[in-house]
């Protein structure tokens, strides 16, 4: 059975497949995103907050709202959604949200995302695809894969749960509030990390071309 993590070759073999909708999930809004200078043929641009956040609250959208947003990108009840990260972790975030809003079976996380696609010199285009209206039905909520602020506070000092802070070492140490590759240092309101959290920078889990390291 096909798992949720797929390769760039898997995606290359499905370019033009009407049953596969490609979403490039970007850390930046469109006016700053690299999508404009070239992207995977057929890929739709998505700014991560526009797809995955509530309109006014720092919360996920409802299943109905997420389904509405995906329908606007051409997603049906039989569509496979190829999630391409720019960078990878933003597509992983999208897949995580989909698992909690009942759409896990629709999503495929493209290993390495945009970085790997470009490193392998696969085709890119500046053509913007025009999505057709989809018919996706909303999923159901399961917030089991997340913990909230109060649960974290209750466990401070106990080591349960084990907290892994995947930001850059500079952010973890409180020297910055955004990664070093962001020119303007802004984002979090305060520097530092949650007491007891251990730092495991996301980039240390990736190969030179941006794919996830082998499980071992």
mmCIF file of C-alpha atoms in Angstrom:
data_model
loop_
_atom_site.group_PDB
_atom_site.id
_atom_site.type_symbol
_atom_site.label_atom_id
_atom_site.label_comp_id
_atom_site.label_asym_id
_atom_site.label_seq_id
_atom_site.Cartn_x
_atom_site.Cartn_y
_atom_site.Cartn_z
ATOM 1 C CA UNK A 1 0.000 0.000 0.000
ATOM 2 C CA UNK A 2 1.301 3.455 -0.919
ATOM 3 C CA UNK A 3 2.350 5.489 2.107
ATOM 4 C CA UNK A 4 1.976 9.222 2.673
ATOM 5 C CA UNK A 5 5.643 9.987 1.849
ATOM 6 C CA UNK A 6 6.376 9.915 -1.887
ATOM 7 C CA UNK A 7 9.404 10.750 -4.002
ATOM 8 C CA UNK A 8 9.947 13.445 -6.595
ATOM 9 C CA UNK A 9 10.024 10.620 -9.159
ATOM 10 C CA UNK A 10 6.538 9.572 -8.017
ATOM 11 C CA UNK A 11 5.391 13.125 -8.713
ATOM 12 C CA UNK A 12 7.249 13.381 -12.027
ATOM 13 C CA UNK A 13 5.456 10.231 -13.198
ATOM 14 C CA UNK A 14 2.090 11.899 -12.462
ATOM 15 C CA UNK A 15 2.532 15.328 -14.024
ATOM 16 C CA UNK A 16 -0.614 16.013 -15.990
ATOM 17 C CA UNK A 17 -2.639 13.361 -14.146
ATOM 18 C CA UNK A 18 -6.103 14.910 -13.605
ATOM 19 C CA UNK A 19 -6.503 12.898 -10.402
ATOM 20 C CA UNK A 20 -3.435 14.521 -8.796
ATOM 21 C CA UNK A 21 -3.563 18.144 -7.619
ATOM 22 C CA UNK A 22 -0.114 19.604 -6.854
ATOM 23 C CA UNK A 23 0.098 22.267 -4.152
ATOM 24 C CA UNK A 24 3.308 24.209 -3.510
ATOM 25 C CA UNK A 25 3.052 25.206 0.154
ATOM 26 C CA UNK A 26 5.193 28.314 0.642
ATOM 27 C CA UNK A 27 6.579 30.019 3.735
ATOM 28 C CA UNK A 28 6.180 33.348 1.875
ATOM 29 C CA UNK A 29 3.182 35.132 0.360
ATOM 30 C CA UNK A 30 3.039 35.093 -3.440
ATOM 31 C CA UNK A 31 4.675 38.507 -3.898
ATOM 32 C CA UNK A 32 7.828 37.183 -2.185
ATOM 33 C CA UNK A 33 7.696 33.490 -3.097
ATOM 34 C CA UNK A 34 10.084 31.728 -5.477
ATOM 35 C CA UNK A 35 7.024 30.160 -7.129
ATOM 36 C CA UNK A 36 6.867 33.232 -9.367
ATOM 37 C CA UNK A 37 10.250 32.533 -10.964
ATOM 38 C CA UNK A 38 9.497 28.873 -11.631
ATOM 39 C CA UNK A 39 7.551 25.955 -10.188
ATOM 40 C CA UNK A 40 6.613 22.352 -10.861
ATOM 41 C CA UNK A 41 4.382 22.162 -13.962
ATOM 42 C CA UNK A 42 0.748 22.180 -12.880
ATOM 43 C CA UNK A 43 1.486 23.198 -9.280
ATOM 44 C CA UNK A 44 -0.880 25.635 -7.588
ATOM 45 C CA UNK A 45 0.588 28.218 -5.225
ATOM 46 C CA UNK A 46 -0.539 28.146 -1.589
ATOM 47 C CA UNK A 47 0.605 30.471 1.181
ATOM 48 C CA UNK A 48 0.581 28.186 4.212
ATOM 49 C CA UNK A 49 -1.446 30.455 6.491
ATOM 50 C CA UNK A 50 -4.102 31.072 3.846
ATOM 51 C CA UNK A 51 -4.759 27.334 3.590
ATOM 52 C CA UNK A 52 -4.070 26.053 7.089
ATOM 53 C CA UNK A 53 -5.058 28.756 9.578
ATOM 54 C CA UNK A 54 -8.330 30.150 10.802
ATOM 55 C CA UNK A 55 -9.111 33.570 9.299
ATOM 56 C CA UNK A 56 -8.830 35.480 12.596
ATOM 57 C CA UNK A 57 -7.590 33.112 15.330
ATOM 58 C CA UNK A 58 -4.306 31.286 15.751
ATOM 59 C CA UNK A 59 -6.106 28.016 15.187
ATOM 60 C CA UNK A 60 -6.742 25.541 12.404
ATOM 61 C CA UNK A 61 -9.691 26.083 10.057
ATOM 62 C CA UNK A 62 -12.791 23.968 10.495
ATOM 63 C CA UNK A 63 -13.098 20.861 8.296
ATOM 64 C CA UNK A 64 -15.728 22.715 6.276
ATOM 65 C CA UNK A 65 -13.453 25.704 5.647
ATOM 66 C CA UNK A 66 -10.441 23.546 4.747
ATOM 67 C CA UNK A 67 -12.587 21.542 2.328
ATOM 68 C CA UNK A 68 -13.857 24.782 0.775
ATOM 69 C CA UNK A 69 -10.313 26.074 0.301
ATOM 70 C CA UNK A 70 -9.191 22.799 -1.265
ATOM 71 C CA UNK A 71 -12.235 22.667 -3.537
ATOM 72 C CA UNK A 72 -11.183 26.058 -4.899
ATOM 73 C CA UNK A 73 -7.903 24.410 -5.900
ATOM 74 C CA UNK A 74 -9.691 21.651 -7.787
ATOM 75 C CA UNK A 75 -9.720 18.913 -5.153
ATOM 76 C CA UNK A 76 -12.437 16.239 -5.373
ATOM 77 C CA UNK A 77 -13.294 13.293 -3.135
ATOM 78 C CA UNK A 78 -11.077 11.038 -5.276
ATOM 79 C CA UNK A 79 -8.182 13.486 -5.732
ATOM 80 C CA UNK A 80 -4.674 12.781 -4.493
ATOM 81 C CA UNK A 81 -3.089 15.977 -3.154
ATOM 82 C CA UNK A 82 0.672 16.188 -3.726
ATOM 83 C CA UNK A 83 2.088 18.514 -1.053
ATOM 84 C CA UNK A 84 5.316 20.198 -2.137
ATOM 85 C CA UNK A 85 7.043 22.225 0.562
ATOM 86 C CA UNK A 86 8.997 25.434 0.113
ATOM 87 C CA UNK A 87 10.640 24.512 2.442
ATOM 88 C CA UNK A 88 9.728 20.882 3.161
ATOM 89 C CA UNK A 89 8.406 21.428 6.696
ATOM 90 C CA UNK A 90 5.549 23.611 5.468
ATOM 91 C CA UNK A 91 4.175 20.752 3.386
ATOM 92 C CA UNK A 92 4.652 18.468 6.394
ATOM 93 C CA UNK A 93 2.614 20.956 8.426
ATOM 94 C CA UNK A 94 -0.122 20.809 5.782
ATOM 95 C CA UNK A 95 -0.173 17.022 5.950
ATOM 96 C CA UNK A 96 -0.358 17.172 9.770
ATOM 97 C CA UNK A 97 -3.357 19.517 9.609
ATOM 98 C CA UNK A 98 -5.043 17.234 7.077
ATOM 99 C CA UNK A 99 -4.635 14.272 9.432
ATOM 100 C CA UNK A 100 -6.506 16.172 12.153
ATOM 101 C CA UNK A 101 -9.284 17.363 9.853
ATOM 102 C CA UNK A 102 -10.102 13.982 8.350
ATOM 103 C CA UNK A 103 -8.339 14.282 4.985
ATOM 104 C CA UNK A 104 -5.241 12.197 5.680
ATOM 105 C CA UNK A 105 -5.984 9.663 2.956
ATOM 106 C CA UNK A 106 -6.000 12.403 0.315
ATOM 107 C CA UNK A 107 -2.515 13.772 1.111
ATOM 108 C CA UNK A 108 0.930 12.766 -0.141
ATOM 109 C CA UNK A 109 4.043 14.524 1.179
ATOM 110 C CA UNK A 110 6.629 14.919 -1.591
ATOM 111 C CA UNK A 111 9.991 14.113 -0.007
ATOM 112 C CA UNK A 112 12.377 17.062 -0.272
ATOM 113 C CA UNK A 113 9.775 19.343 -1.785
ATOM 114 C CA UNK A 114 10.790 22.193 -4.054
ATOM 115 C CA UNK A 115 14.443 22.082 -2.961
ATOM 116 C CA UNK A 116 14.904 18.478 -4.085
ATOM 117 C CA UNK A 117 12.944 18.964 -7.303
ATOM 118 C CA UNK A 118 15.289 21.784 -8.290
ATOM 119 C CA UNK A 119 18.428 19.942 -7.131
ATOM 120 C CA UNK A 120 17.499 17.065 -9.433
ATOM 121 C CA UNK A 121 17.078 19.543 -12.317
ATOM 122 C CA UNK A 122 13.520 18.476 -12.979
ATOM 123 C CA UNK A 123 11.318 20.667 -15.195
ATOM 124 C CA UNK A 124 9.874 23.955 -13.985
ATOM 125 C CA UNK A 125 7.554 26.486 -15.557
ATOM 126 C CA UNK A 126 6.163 29.977 -14.983
ATOM 127 C CA UNK A 127 2.729 29.024 -16.348
ATOM 128 C CA UNK A 128 -0.009 29.487 -13.738
ATOM 129 C CA UNK A 129 -2.578 26.663 -13.816
ATOM 130 C CA UNK A 130 -6.266 27.514 -13.652
ATOM 131 C CA UNK A 131 -8.029 25.253 -11.137
ATOM 132 C CA UNK A 132 -11.476 23.892 -11.790
ATOM 133 C CA UNK A 133 -14.001 23.815 -8.960
ATOM 134 C CA UNK A 134 -13.740 20.603 -6.943
ATOM 135 C CA UNK A 135 -16.335 18.641 -4.989
ATOM 136 C CA UNK A 136 -14.395 17.633 -1.855
ATOM 137 C CA UNK A 137 -16.497 16.756 1.200
ATOM 138 C CA UNK A 138 -15.362 17.907 4.671
ATOM 139 C CA UNK A 139 -13.601 15.425 6.920
ATOM 140 C CA UNK A 140 -14.056 14.961 10.664
ATOM 141 C CA UNK A 141 -11.966 16.425 13.486
ATOM 142 C CA UNK A 142 -9.436 14.370 15.455
ATOM 143 C CA UNK A 143 -7.104 16.522 17.520
ATOM 144 C CA UNK A 144 -5.332 13.508 19.027
ATOM 145 C CA UNK A 145 -2.022 14.261 17.230
ATOM 146 C CA UNK A 146 -1.482 17.560 19.043
ATOM 147 C CA UNK A 147 -1.065 18.912 22.569
ATOM 148 C CA UNK A 148 -2.068 22.342 23.798
ATOM 149 C CA UNK A 149 -0.531 25.068 25.902
ATOM 150 C CA UNK A 150 -2.110 23.906 29.160
ATOM 151 C CA UNK A 151 -0.857 20.348 28.698
ATOM 152 C CA UNK A 152 2.668 21.640 28.083
ATOM 153 C CA UNK A 153 2.507 23.906 31.132
ATOM 154 C CA UNK A 154 1.309 21.034 33.303
ATOM 155 C CA UNK A 155 4.324 18.951 32.292
ATOM 156 C CA UNK A 156 7.041 21.592 32.753
ATOM 157 C CA UNK A 157 9.954 20.182 34.682
ATOM 158 C CA UNK A 158 8.761 16.590 34.473
ATOM 159 C CA UNK A 159 10.177 15.729 31.062
ATOM 160 C CA UNK A 160 6.724 14.480 30.010
ATOM 161 C CA UNK A 161 6.060 15.053 27.234
ATOM 162 C CA UNK A 162 9.564 15.289 25.816
ATOM 163 C CA UNK A 163 9.687 18.598 23.968
ATOM 164 C CA UNK A 164 11.703 18.809 20.760
ATOM 165 C CA UNK A 165 12.294 22.359 19.492
ATOM 166 C CA UNK A 166 13.018 22.077 15.765
ATOM 167 C CA UNK A 167 13.922 25.706 15.146
ATOM 168 C CA UNK A 168 17.434 26.886 14.366
ATOM 169 C CA UNK A 169 20.043 26.868 17.171
ATOM 170 C CA UNK A 170 20.055 30.694 17.086
ATOM 171 C CA UNK A 171 16.314 30.789 17.756
ATOM 172 C CA UNK A 172 16.580 28.134 20.438
ATOM 173 C CA UNK A 173 19.313 30.101 22.230
ATOM 174 C CA UNK A 174 17.279 33.296 22.046
ATOM 175 C CA UNK A 175 19.687 35.114 19.735
ATOM 176 C CA UNK A 176 17.043 35.448 17.010
ATOM 177 C CA UNK A 177 13.281 35.054 16.626
ATOM 178 C CA UNK A 178 13.441 33.804 13.030
ATOM 179 C CA UNK A 179 15.830 31.481 11.131
ATOM 180 C CA UNK A 180 19.161 32.895 9.967
ATOM 181 C CA UNK A 181 18.110 32.660 6.311
ATOM 182 C CA UNK A 182 15.308 35.187 6.905
ATOM 183 C CA UNK A 183 16.753 38.634 6.205
ATOM 184 C CA UNK A 184 14.467 40.530 8.582
ATOM 185 C CA UNK A 185 14.579 38.997 12.061
ATOM 186 C CA UNK A 186 10.929 38.909 13.081
ATOM 187 C CA UNK A 187 8.299 36.358 14.027
ATOM 188 C CA UNK A 188 8.092 35.188 17.626
ATOM 189 C CA UNK A 189 7.381 37.891 20.210
ATOM 190 C CA UNK A 190 10.030 36.697 22.672
ATOM 191 C CA UNK A 191 13.389 35.013 22.323
ATOM 192 C CA UNK A 192 14.318 31.671 23.868
ATOM 193 C CA UNK A 193 12.590 28.315 24.228
ATOM 194 C CA UNK A 194 10.143 26.426 26.446
ATOM 195 C CA UNK A 195 11.899 25.269 29.652
ATOM 196 C CA UNK A 196 13.151 21.705 29.259
ATOM 197 C CA UNK A 197 12.831 21.637 25.459
ATOM 198 C CA UNK A 198 15.707 20.072 23.532
ATOM 199 C CA UNK A 199 16.931 21.476 20.242
ATOM 200 C CA UNK A 200 16.885 19.324 17.104
ATOM 201 C CA UNK A 201 17.167 21.665 14.134
ATOM 202 C CA UNK A 202 15.002 20.422 11.279
ATOM 203 C CA UNK A 203 17.864 20.761 8.768
ATOM 204 C CA UNK A 204 19.858 18.086 10.608
ATOM 205 C CA UNK A 205 17.184 15.570 9.571
ATOM 206 C CA UNK A 206 17.665 16.237 5.852
ATOM 207 C CA UNK A 207 20.132 15.084 3.212
ATOM 208 C CA UNK A 208 22.156 17.506 1.079
ATOM 209 C CA UNK A 209 19.365 17.594 -1.511
ATOM 210 C CA UNK A 210 16.672 18.178 1.100
ATOM 211 C CA UNK A 211 15.077 14.746 1.431
ATOM 212 C CA UNK A 212 14.454 13.129 4.800
ATOM 213 C CA UNK A 213 17.275 11.007 6.194
ATOM 214 C CA UNK A 214 16.776 7.210 6.184
ATOM 215 C CA UNK A 215 14.863 5.959 9.263
ATOM 216 C CA UNK A 216 17.959 4.386 10.841
#
